[in-house]
PDB file of C-alpha atoms in Angstrom:
ATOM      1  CA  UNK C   1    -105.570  17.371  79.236  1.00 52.00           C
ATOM      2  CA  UNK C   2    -107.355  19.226  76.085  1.00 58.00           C
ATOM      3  CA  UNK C   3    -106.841  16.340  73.792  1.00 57.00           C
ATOM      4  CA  UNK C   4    -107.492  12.256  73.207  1.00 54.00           C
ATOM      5  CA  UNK C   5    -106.381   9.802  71.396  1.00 47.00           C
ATOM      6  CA  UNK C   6    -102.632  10.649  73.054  1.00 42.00           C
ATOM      7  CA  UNK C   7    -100.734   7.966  70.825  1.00 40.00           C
ATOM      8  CA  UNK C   8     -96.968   9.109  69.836  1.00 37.00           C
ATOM      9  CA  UNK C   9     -96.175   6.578  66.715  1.00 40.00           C
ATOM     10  CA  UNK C  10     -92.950   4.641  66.847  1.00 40.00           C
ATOM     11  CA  UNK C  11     -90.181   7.626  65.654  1.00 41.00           C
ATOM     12  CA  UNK C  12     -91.229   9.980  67.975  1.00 41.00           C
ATOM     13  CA  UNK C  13     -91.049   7.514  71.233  1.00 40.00           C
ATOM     14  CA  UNK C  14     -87.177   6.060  69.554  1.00 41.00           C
ATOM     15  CA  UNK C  15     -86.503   9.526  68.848  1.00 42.00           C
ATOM     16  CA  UNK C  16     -86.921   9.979  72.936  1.00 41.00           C
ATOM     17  CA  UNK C  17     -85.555   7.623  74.414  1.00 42.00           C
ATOM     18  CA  UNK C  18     -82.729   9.808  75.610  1.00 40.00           C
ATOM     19  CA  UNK C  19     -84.804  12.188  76.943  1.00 39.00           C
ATOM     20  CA  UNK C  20     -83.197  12.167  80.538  1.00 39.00           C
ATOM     21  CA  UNK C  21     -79.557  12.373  78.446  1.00 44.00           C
ATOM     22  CA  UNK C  22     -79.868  15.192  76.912  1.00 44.00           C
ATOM     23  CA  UNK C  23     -76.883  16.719  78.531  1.00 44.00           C
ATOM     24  CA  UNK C  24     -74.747  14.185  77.027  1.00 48.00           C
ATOM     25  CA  UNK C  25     -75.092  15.219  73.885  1.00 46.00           C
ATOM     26  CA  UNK C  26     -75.250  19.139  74.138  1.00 48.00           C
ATOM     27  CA  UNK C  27     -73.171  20.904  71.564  1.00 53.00           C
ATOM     28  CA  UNK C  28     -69.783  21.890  72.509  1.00 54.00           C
ATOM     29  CA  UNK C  29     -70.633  25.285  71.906  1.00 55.00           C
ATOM     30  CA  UNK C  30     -73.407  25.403  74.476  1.00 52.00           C
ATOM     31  CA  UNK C  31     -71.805  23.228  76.750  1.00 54.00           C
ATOM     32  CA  UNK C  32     -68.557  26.255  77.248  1.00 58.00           C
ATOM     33  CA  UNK C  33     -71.048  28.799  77.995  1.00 58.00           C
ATOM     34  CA  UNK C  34     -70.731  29.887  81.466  1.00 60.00           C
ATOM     35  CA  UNK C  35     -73.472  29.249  83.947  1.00 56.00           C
ATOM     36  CA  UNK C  36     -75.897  31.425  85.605  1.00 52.00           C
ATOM     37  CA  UNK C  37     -78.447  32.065  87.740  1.00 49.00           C
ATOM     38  CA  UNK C  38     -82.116  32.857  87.523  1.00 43.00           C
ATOM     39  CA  UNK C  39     -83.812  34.561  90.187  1.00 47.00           C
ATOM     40  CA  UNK C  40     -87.864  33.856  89.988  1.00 42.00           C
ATOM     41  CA  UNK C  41     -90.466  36.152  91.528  1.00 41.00           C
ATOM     42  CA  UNK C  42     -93.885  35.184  92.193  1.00 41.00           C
ATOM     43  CA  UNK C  43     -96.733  37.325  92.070  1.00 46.00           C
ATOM     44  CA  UNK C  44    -100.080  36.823  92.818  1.00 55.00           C
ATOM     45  CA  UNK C  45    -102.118  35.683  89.381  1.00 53.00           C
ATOM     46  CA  UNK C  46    -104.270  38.723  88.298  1.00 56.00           C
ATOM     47  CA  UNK C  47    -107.357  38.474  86.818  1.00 62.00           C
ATOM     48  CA  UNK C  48    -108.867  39.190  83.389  1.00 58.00           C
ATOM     49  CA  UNK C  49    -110.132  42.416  83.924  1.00 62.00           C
ATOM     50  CA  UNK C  50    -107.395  43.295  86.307  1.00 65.00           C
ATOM     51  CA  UNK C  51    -104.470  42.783  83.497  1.00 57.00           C
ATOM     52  CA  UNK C  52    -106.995  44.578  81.156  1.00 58.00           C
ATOM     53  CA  UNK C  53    -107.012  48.082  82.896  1.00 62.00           C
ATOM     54  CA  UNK C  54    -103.123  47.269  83.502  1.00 59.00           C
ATOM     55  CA  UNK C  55    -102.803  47.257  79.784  1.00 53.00           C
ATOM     56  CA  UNK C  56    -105.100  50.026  79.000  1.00 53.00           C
ATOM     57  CA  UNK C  57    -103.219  52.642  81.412  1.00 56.00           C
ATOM     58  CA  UNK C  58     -99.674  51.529  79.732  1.00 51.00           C
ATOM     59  CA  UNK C  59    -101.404  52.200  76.231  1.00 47.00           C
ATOM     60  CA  UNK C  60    -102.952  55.543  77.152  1.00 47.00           C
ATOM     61  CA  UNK C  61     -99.928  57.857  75.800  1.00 45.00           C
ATOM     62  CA  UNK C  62    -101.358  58.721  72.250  1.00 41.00           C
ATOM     63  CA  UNK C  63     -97.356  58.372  71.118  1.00 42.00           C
ATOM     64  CA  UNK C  64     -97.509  54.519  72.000  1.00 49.00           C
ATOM     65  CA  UNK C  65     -97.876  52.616  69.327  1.00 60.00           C
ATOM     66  CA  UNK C  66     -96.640  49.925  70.609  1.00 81.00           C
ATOM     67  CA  UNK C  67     -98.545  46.462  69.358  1.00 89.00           C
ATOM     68  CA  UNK C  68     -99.162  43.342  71.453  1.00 92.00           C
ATOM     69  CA  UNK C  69     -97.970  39.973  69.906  1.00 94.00           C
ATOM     70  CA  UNK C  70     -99.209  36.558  71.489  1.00 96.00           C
ATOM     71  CA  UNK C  71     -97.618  33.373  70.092  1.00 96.00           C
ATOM     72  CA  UNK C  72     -98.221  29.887  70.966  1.00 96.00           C
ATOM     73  CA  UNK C  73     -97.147  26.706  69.826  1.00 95.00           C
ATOM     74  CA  UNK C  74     -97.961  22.770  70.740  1.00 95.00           C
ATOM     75  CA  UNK C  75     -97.136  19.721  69.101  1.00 94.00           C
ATOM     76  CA  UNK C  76    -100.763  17.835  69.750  1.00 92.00           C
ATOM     77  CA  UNK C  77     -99.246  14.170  69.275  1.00 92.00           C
ATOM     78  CA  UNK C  78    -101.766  13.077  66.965  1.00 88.00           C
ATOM     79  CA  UNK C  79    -104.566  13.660  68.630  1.00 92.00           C
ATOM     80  CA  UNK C  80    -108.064  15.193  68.653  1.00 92.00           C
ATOM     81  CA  UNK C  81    -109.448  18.195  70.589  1.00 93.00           C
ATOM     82  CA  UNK C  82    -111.617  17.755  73.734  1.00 92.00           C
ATOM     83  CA  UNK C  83    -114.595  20.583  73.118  1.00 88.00           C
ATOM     84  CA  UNK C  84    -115.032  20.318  76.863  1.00 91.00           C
ATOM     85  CA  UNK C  85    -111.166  21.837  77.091  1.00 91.00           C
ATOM     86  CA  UNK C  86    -110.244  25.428  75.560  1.00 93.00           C
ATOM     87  CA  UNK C  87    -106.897  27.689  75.368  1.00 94.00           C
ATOM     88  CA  UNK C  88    -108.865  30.380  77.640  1.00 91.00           C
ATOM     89  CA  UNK C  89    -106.814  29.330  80.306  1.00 90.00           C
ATOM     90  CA  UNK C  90    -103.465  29.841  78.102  1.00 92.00           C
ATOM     91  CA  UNK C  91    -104.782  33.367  76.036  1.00 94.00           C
ATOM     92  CA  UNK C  92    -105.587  34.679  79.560  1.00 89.00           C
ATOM     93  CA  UNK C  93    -102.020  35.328  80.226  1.00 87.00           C
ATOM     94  CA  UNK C  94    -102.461  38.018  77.050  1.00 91.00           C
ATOM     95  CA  UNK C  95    -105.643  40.002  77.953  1.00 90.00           C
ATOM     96  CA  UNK C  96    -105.219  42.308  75.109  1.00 91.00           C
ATOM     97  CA  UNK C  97    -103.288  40.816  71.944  1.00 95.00           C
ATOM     98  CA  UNK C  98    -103.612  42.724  68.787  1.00 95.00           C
ATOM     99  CA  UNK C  99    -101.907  39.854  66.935  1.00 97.00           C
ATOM    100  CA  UNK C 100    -102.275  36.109  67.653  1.00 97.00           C
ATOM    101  CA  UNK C 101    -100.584  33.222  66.407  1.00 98.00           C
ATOM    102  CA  UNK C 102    -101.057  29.815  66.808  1.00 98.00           C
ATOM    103  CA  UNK C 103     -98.856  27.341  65.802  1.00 97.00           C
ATOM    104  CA  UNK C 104     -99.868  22.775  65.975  1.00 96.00           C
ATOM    105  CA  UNK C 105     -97.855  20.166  65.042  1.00 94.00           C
ATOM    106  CA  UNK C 106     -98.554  16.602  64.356  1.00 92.00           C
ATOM    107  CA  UNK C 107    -102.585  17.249  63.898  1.00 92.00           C
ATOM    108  CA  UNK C 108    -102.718  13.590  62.178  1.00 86.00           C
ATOM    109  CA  UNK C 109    -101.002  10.520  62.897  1.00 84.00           C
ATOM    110  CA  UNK C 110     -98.766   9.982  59.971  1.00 78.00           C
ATOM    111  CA  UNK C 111     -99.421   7.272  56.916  1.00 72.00           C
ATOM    112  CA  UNK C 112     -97.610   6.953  54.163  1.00 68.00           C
ATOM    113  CA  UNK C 113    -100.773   8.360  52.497  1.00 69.00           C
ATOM    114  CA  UNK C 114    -100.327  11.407  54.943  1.00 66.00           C
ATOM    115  CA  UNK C 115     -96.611  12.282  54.018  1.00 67.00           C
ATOM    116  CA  UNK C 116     -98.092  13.304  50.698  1.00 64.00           C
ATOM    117  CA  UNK C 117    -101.508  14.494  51.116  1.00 67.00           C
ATOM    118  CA  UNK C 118    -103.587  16.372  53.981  1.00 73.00           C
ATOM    119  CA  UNK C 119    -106.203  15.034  55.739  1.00 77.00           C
ATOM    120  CA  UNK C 120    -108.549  16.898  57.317  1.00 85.00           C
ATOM    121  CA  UNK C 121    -107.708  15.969  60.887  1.00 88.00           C
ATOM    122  CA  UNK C 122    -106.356  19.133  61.283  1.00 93.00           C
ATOM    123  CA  UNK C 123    -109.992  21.324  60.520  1.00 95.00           C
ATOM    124  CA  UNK C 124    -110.789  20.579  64.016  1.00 95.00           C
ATOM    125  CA  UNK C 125    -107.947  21.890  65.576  1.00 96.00           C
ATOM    126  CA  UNK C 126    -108.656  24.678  63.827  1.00 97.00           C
ATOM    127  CA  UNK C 127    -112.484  25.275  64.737  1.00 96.00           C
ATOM    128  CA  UNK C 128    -111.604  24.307  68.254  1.00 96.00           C
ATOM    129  CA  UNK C 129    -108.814  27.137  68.529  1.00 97.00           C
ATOM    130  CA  UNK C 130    -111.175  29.736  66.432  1.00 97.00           C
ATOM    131  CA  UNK C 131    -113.706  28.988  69.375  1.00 96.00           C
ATOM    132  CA  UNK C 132    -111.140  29.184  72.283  1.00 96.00           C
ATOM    133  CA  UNK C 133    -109.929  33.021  71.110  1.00 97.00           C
ATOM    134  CA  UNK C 134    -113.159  33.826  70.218  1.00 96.00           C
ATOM    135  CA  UNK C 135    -114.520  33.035  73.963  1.00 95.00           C
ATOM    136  CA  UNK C 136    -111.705  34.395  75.936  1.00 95.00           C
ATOM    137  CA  UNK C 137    -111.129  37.732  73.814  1.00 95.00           C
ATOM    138  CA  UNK C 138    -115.185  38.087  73.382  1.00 93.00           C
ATOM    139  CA  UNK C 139    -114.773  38.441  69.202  1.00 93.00           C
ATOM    140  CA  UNK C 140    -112.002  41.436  69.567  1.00 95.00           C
ATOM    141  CA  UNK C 141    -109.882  39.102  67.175  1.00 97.00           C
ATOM    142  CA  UNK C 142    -110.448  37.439  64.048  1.00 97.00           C
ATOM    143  CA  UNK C 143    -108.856  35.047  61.528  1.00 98.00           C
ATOM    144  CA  UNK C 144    -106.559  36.630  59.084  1.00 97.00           C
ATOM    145  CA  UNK C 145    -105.221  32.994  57.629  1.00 97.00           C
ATOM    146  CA  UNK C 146    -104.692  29.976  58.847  1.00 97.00           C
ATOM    147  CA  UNK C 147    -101.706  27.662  56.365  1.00 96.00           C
ATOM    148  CA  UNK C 148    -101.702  23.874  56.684  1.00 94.00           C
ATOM    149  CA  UNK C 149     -99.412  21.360  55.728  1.00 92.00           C
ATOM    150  CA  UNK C 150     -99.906  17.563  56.717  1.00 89.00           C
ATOM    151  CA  UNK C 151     -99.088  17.903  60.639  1.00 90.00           C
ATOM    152  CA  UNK C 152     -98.776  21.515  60.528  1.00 93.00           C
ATOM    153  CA  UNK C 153    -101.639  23.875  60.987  1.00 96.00           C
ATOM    154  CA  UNK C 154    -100.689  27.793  61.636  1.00 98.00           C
ATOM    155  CA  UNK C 155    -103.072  30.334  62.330  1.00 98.00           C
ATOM    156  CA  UNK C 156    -102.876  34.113  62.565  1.00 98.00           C
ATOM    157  CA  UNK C 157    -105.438  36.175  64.244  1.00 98.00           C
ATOM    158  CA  UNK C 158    -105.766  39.875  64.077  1.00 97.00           C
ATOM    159  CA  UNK C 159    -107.651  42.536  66.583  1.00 95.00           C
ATOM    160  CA  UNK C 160    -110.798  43.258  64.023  1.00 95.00           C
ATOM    161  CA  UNK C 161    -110.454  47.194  64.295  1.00 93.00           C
ATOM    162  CA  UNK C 162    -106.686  46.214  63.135  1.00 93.00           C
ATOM    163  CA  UNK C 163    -108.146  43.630  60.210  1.00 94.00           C
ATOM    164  CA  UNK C 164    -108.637  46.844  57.132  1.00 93.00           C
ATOM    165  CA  UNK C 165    -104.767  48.459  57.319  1.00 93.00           C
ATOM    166  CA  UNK C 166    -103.244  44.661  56.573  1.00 95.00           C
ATOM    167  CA  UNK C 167    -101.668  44.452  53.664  1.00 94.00           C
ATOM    168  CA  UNK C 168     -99.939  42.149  51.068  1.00 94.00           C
ATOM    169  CA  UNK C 169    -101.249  38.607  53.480  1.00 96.00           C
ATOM    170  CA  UNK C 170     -98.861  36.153  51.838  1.00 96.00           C
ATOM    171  CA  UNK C 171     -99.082  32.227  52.761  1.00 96.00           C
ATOM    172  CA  UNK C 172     -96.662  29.384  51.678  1.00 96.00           C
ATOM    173  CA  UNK C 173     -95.273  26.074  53.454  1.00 94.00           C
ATOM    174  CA  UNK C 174     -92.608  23.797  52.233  1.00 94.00           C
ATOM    175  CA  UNK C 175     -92.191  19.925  52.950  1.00 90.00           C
ATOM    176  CA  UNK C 176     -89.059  18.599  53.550  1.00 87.00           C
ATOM    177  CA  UNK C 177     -89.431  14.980  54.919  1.00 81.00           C
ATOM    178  CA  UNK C 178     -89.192  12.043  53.189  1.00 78.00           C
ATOM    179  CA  UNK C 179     -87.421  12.351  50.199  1.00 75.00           C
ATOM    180  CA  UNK C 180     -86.776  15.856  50.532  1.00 74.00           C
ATOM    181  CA  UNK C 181     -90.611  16.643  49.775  1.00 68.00           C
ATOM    182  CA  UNK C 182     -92.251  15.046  52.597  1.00 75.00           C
ATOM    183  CA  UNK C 183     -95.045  16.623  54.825  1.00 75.00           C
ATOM    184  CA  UNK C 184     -93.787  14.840  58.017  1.00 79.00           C
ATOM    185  CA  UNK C 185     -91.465  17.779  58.089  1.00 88.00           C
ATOM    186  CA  UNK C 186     -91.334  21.365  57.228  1.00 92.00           C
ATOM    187  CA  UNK C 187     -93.093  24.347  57.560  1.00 95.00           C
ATOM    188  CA  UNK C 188     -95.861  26.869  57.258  1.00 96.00           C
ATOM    189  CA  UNK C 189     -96.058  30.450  56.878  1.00 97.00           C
ATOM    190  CA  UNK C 190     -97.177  33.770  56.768  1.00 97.00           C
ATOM    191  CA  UNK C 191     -96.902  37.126  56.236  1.00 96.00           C
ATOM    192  CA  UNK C 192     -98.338  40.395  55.813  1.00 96.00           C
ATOM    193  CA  UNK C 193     -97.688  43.825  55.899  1.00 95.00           C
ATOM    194  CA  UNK C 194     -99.489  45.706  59.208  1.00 93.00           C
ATOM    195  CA  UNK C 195     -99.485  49.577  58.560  1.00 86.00           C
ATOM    196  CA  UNK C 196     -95.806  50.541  58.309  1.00 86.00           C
ATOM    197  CA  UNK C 197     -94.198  47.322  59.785  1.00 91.00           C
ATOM    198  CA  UNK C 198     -94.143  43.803  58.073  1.00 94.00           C
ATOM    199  CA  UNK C 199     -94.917  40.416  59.897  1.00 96.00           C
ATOM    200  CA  UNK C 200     -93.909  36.777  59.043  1.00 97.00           C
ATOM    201  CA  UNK C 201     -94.584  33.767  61.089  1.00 97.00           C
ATOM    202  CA  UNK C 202     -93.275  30.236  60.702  1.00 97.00           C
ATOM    203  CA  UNK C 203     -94.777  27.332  62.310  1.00 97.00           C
ATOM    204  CA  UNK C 204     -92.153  24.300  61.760  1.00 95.00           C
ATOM    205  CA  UNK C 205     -91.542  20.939  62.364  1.00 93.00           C
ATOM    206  CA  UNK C 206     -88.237  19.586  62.957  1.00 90.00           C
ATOM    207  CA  UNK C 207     -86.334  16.035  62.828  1.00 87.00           C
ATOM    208  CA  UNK C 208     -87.267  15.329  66.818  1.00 84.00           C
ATOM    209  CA  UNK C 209     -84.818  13.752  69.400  1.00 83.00           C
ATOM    210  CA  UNK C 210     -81.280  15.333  70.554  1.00 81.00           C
ATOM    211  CA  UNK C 211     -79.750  13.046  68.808  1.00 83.00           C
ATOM    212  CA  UNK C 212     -80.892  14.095  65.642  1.00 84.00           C
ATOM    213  CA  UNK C 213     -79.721  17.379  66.727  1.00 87.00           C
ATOM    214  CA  UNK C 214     -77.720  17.176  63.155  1.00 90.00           C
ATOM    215  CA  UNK C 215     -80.443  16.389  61.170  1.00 87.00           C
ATOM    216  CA  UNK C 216     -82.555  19.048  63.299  1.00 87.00           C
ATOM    217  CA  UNK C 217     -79.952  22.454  62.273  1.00 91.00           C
ATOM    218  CA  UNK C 218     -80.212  20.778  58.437  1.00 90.00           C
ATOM    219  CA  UNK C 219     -84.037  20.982  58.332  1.00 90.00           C
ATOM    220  CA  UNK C 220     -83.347  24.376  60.007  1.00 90.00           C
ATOM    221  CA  UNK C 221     -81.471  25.430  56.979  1.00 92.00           C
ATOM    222  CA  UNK C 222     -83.158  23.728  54.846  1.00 92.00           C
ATOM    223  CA  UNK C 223     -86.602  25.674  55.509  1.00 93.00           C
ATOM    224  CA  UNK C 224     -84.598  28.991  55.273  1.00 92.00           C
ATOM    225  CA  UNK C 225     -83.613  28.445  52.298  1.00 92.00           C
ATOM    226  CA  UNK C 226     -86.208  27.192  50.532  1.00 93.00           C
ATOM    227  CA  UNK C 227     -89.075  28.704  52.030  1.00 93.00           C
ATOM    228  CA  UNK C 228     -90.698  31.428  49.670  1.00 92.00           C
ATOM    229  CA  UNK C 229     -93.608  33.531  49.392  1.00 91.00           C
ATOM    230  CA  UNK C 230     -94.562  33.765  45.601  1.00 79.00           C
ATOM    231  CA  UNK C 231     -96.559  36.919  44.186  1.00 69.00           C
ATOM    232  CA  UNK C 232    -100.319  35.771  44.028  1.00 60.00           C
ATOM    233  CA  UNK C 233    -101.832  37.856  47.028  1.00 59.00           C
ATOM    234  CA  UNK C 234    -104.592  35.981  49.360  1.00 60.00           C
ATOM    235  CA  UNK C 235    -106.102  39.196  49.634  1.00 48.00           C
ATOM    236  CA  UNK C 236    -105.190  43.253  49.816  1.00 41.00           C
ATOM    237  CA  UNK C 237    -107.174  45.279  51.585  1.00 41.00           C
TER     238      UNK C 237
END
């Protein structure tokens, strides 16, 4: 475990209850949809350097321009860090990433002082995933923004040979939980412009449980269309 403190407050644990029932109350939609099968191969886990010289032979045409995304997401339960744990273990599977994104939810247990205002519960989160990318890609990749909102922390790293051509870096995040304006839902986001190709990310955080599955596709639609990136730049290179 890389966290403490693992406490879900009461919604979450009523919200899933019904874990084990899910396929009770699957959409009719998904539930006509013909089944199939998955073969799985193993292969024998490579090591850092040995997925490194993979990569660097599939990058050698000077055509390939190719770029490597790496995108993670966890919803931390309200808890803290451990700085004796790291995402090393996670990044490895990504030994060369020219973008990274990083994507918590639920970085503070929720008040009714916290559906309105941030805390700063989720600083450490941040510092302890800044230190994690920084250790397993040796300072290749640095912090190009990081959006919070309540719960919701997102943050976007860039290779640092990459960091002068982005353009037009663009952050916003909407709540839409209680009332319509609460933190305890909603989203984070952003976007920039790298060379010739543009980028947004969107870290959310939905109504939990399948049977708010409902209320889940409303938030869904909700953050679509609301969510907007308004004209003051955070920086142009």
């Amino acid at each position: 475990a890389a966290c403490e403190g693992f406490v879900f407050h009461e919604e979450q644990y009523t919200n899933h209850r019904e874990v084990w029932a899910y396929h009770d109350y699957l959409p009719m939609e998904l539930a006509k949809l013909p089944a199939s099968s998955v073969e799985v191969f193993s292969q024998p886990r490579r090591t850092r350097k040995e997925r490194a010289n993979t990569m660097a032979r599939e990058l050698s045409s000077p055509d390939d321009r190719r770029l490597r995304l790496l995108c993670l997401t966890w919803n931390v339960g309200a808890t803290r860090p451990l700085s004796s744990e790291s995402l090393e273990a996670v990044l490895d599977e990504e030994p060369s990433p020219d973008l990274c994104i990083i994507g918590f939810q639920e970085t503070c247990q929720l008040s009714a002082r916290r559906l309105l205002a941030d805390g700063t519960e989720w600083e450490q989160w941040q510092k302890w995933a800044e230190k994690s990318v920084k250790d397993a890609y040796e300072g290749e990749l640095q912090l190009l923004e990081s959006v919070h909102l309540v719960g919701l922390l997102i943050l976007v790293f860039v290779r640092s040979s990459f960091a002068p051509l982005v353009e037009n870096t663009r952050c916003t995040s909407l709540g839409i939980g209680v009332g319509g304006y609460g933190g305890n839902k909603g989203a984070v986001a952003v976007r920039f412009e790298l060379g010739r190709s543009s980028f947004c990310f969107v870290n959310v955080h939905l109504a939990a449980g399948q049977e708010n599955y409902i209320a889940r596709c409303q938030n869904y639609s909700t953050i679509l269309n609301k969510l907007r990136f308004d004209d003051e730049l955070v920086h142009s290179e």
